[in-house]
Structure formats: C-alpha cells, structure tokens
Backbone as a printed PyTorch tensor [residue, N CA C, xyz], in Angstrom:
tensor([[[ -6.6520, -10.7910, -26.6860],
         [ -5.7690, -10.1330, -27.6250],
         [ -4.4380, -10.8720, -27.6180]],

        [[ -3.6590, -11.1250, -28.8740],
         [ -2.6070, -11.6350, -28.7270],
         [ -2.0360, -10.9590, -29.7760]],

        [[ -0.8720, -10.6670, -29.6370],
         [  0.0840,  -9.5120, -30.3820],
         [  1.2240, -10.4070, -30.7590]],

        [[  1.9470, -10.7700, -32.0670],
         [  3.2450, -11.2080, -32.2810],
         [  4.1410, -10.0330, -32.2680]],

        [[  4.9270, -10.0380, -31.5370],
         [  5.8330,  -8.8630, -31.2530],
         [  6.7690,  -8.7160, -32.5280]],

        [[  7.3450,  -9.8050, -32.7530],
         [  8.0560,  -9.8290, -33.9990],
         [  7.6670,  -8.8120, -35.4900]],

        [[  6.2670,  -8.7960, -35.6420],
         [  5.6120,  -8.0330, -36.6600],
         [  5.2700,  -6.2210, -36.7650]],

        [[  5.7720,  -6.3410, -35.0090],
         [  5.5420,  -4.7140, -34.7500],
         [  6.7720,  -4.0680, -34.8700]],

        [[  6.7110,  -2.4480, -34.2670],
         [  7.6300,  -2.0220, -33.8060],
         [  7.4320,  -2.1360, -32.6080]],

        [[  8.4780,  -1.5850, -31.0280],
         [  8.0310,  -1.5540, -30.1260],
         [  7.1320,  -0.3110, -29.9750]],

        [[  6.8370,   0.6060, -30.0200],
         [  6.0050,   1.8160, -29.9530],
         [  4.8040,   1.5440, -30.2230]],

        [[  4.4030,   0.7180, -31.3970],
         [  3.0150,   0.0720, -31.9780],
         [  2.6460,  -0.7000, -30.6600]],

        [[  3.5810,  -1.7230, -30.2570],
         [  2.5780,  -2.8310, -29.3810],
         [  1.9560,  -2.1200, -28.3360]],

        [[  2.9600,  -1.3390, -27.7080],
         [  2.6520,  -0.3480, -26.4510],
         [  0.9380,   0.5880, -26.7660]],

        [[  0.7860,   0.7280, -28.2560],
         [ -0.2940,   1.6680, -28.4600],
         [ -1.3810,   0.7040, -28.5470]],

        [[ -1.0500,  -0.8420, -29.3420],
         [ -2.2010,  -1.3150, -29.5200],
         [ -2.7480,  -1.8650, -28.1500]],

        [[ -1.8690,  -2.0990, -27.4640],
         [ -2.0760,  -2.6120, -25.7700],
         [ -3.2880,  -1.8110, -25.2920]],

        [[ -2.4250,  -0.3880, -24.9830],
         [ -3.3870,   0.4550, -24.8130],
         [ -4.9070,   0.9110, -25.0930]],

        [[ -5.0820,   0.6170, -26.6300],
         [ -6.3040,   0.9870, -27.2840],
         [ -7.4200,  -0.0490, -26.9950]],

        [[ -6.4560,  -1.1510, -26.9230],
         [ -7.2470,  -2.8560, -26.9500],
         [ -7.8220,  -2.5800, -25.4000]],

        [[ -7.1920,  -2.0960, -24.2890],
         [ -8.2410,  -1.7150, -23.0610],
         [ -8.8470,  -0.6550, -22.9470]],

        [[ -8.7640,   0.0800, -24.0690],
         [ -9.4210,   1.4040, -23.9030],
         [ -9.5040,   2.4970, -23.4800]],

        [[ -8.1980,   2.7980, -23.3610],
         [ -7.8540,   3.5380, -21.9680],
         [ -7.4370,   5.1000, -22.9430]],

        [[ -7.1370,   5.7330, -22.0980],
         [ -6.5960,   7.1010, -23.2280],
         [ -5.0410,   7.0450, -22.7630]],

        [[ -3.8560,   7.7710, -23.1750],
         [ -2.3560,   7.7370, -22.7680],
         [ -2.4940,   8.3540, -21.1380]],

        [[ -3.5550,   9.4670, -21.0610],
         [ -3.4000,   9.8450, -19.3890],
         [ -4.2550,   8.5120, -18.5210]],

        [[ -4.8870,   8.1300, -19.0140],
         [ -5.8870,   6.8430, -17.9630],
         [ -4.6580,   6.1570, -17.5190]],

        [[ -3.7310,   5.6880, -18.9420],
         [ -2.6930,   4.6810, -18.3390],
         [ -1.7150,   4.9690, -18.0160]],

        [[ -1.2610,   6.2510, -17.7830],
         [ -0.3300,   6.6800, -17.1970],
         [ -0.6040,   6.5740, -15.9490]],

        [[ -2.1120,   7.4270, -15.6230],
         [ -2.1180,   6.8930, -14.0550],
         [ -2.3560,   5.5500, -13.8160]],

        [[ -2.7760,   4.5300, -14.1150],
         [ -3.1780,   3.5830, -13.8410],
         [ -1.4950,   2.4970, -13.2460]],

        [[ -0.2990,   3.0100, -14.2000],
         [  0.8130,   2.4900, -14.0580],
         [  1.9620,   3.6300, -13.1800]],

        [[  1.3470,   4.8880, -12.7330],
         [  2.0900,   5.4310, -12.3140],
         [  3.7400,   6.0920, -13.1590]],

        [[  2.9620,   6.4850, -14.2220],
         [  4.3850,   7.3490, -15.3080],
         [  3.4060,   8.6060, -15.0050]],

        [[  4.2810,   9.5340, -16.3950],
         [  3.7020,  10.7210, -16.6170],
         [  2.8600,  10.1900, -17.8840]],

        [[  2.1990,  11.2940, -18.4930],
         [  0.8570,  11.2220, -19.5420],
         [  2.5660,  11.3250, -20.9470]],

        [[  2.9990,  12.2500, -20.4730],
         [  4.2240,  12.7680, -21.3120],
         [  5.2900,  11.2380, -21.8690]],

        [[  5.2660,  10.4710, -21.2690],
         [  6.2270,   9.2350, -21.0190],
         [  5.7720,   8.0650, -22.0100]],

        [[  3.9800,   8.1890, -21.3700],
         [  3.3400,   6.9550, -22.2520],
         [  3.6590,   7.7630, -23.9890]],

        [[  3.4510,   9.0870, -24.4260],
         [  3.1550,   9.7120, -25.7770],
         [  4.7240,   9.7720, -26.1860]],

        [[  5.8340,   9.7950, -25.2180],
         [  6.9450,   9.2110, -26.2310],
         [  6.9730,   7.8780, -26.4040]],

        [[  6.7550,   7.2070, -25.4610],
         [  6.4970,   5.5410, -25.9510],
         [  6.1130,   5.3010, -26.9700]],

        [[  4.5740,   5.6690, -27.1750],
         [  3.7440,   5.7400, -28.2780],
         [  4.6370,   5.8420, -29.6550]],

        [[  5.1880,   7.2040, -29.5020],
         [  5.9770,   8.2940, -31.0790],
         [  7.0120,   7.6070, -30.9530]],

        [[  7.4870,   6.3920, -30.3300],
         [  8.6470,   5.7160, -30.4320],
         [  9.9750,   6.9030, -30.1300]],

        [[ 10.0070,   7.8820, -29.5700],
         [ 11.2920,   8.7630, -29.1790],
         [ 11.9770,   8.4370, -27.9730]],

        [[ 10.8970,   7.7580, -27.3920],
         [ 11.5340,   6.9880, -26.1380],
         [ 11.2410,   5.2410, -25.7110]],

        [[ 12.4280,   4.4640, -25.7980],
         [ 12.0120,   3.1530, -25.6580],
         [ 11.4450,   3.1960, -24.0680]],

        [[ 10.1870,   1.9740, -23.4290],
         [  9.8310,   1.5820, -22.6330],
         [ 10.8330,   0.7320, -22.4190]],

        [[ 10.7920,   0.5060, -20.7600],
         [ 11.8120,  -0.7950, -20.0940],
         [ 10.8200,  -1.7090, -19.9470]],

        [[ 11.1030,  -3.3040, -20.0830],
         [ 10.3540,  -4.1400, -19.9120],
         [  9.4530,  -4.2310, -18.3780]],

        [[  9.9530,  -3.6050, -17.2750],
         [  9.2230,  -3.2610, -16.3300],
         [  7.6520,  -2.4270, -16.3790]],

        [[  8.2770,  -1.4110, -17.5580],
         [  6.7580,  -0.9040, -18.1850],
         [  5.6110,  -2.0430, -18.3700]],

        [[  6.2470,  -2.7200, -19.3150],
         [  5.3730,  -3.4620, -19.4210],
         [  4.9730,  -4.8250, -18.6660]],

        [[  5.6660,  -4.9790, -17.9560],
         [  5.4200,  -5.7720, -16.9310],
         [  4.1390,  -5.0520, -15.7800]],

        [[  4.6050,  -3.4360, -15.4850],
         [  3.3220,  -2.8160, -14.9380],
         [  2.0970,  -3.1420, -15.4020]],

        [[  2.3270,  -2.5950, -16.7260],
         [  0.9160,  -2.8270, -17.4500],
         [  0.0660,  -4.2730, -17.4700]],

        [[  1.2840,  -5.3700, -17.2660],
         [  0.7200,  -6.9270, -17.1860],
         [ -0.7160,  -7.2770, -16.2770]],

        [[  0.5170,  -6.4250, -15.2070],
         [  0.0100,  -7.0990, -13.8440],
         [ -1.3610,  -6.0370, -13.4700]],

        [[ -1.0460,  -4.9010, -13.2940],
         [ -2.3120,  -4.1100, -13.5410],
         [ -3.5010,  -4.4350, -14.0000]],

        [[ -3.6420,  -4.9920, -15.4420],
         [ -4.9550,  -5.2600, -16.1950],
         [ -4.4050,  -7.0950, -16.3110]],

        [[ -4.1950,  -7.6890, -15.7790],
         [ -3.9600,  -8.6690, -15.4060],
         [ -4.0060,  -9.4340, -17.1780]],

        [[ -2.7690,  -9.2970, -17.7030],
         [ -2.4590,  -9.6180, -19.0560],
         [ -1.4330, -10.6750, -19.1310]],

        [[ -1.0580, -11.6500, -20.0440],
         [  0.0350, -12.0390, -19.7010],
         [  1.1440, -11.7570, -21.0120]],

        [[  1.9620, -11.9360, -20.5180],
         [  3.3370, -11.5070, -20.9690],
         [  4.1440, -13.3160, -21.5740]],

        [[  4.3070, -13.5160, -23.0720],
         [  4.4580, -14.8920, -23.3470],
         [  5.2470, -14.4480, -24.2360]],

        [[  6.9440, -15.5410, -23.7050],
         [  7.8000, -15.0350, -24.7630],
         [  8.1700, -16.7210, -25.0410]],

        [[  7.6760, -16.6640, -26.6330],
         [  7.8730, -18.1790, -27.0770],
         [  8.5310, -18.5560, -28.3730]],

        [[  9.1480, -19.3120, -27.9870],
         [ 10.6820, -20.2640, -29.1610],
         [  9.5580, -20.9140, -29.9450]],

        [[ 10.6710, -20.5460, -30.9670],
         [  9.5260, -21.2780, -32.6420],
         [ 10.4780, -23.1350, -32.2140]],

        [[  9.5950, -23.9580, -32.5620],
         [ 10.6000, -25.2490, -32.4550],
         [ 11.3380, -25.4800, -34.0120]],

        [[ 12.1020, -25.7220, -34.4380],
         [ 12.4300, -25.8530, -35.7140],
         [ 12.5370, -27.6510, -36.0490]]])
C-alpha cells in the first residue's frame, strides 16, 4: 500500500491505514495501546493524531513511514 499524503486529509490516511490491515478501530487501538474512543476521533477528524501515533502503528505492523521531496 502506498498512500500520497498530500491527496488526503489526515483522518482519511489514518482510516485507510487501518482498513488496508484489516483491523476494526478497537483491534488497533489495542494493538497500539490508545483507547477504541481516540482511534474514532482520529478517524471523524475531531482529534488530530501525533506523529508518534503513527509511528506506533509503523513499527507494530512493520510499515514504513516515507517522507519524500519532489526534485524540481
């Protein structure tokens, strides 16, 4: 899976992440240690994630995290 972040919102990537492993919002809550409540504001965008979130989630399902300069 590869996601251009640029094209999302942040709330979208966080959901498609999620769906793309299959998990439900409580699987990955426990799996990263939040509440079920935390991942579903993420989700509804009412609450931004810290990049540590997603750094959990990286390393967990062993994903990588690629932040890359357009060359002009």
């Amino acid at each position: 899976m590869k996601i251009n972040a640029k094209n999302y919102k942040t709330n979208e990537i966080l959901k498609f992440i999620r769906q793309a492993l299959d998990l439900s919002q409580d699987e990955l809550a426990k799996a990263i240690k939040v509440s079920k409540s935390s991942i579903e504001k993420y989700e509804y965008g009412t609450v931004n994630y810290t990049f540590e979130t997603l750094q959990k989630i990286a390393q967990k399902f062993d994903l990588d995290i690629v932040i890359q300069s357009k060359k002009k």
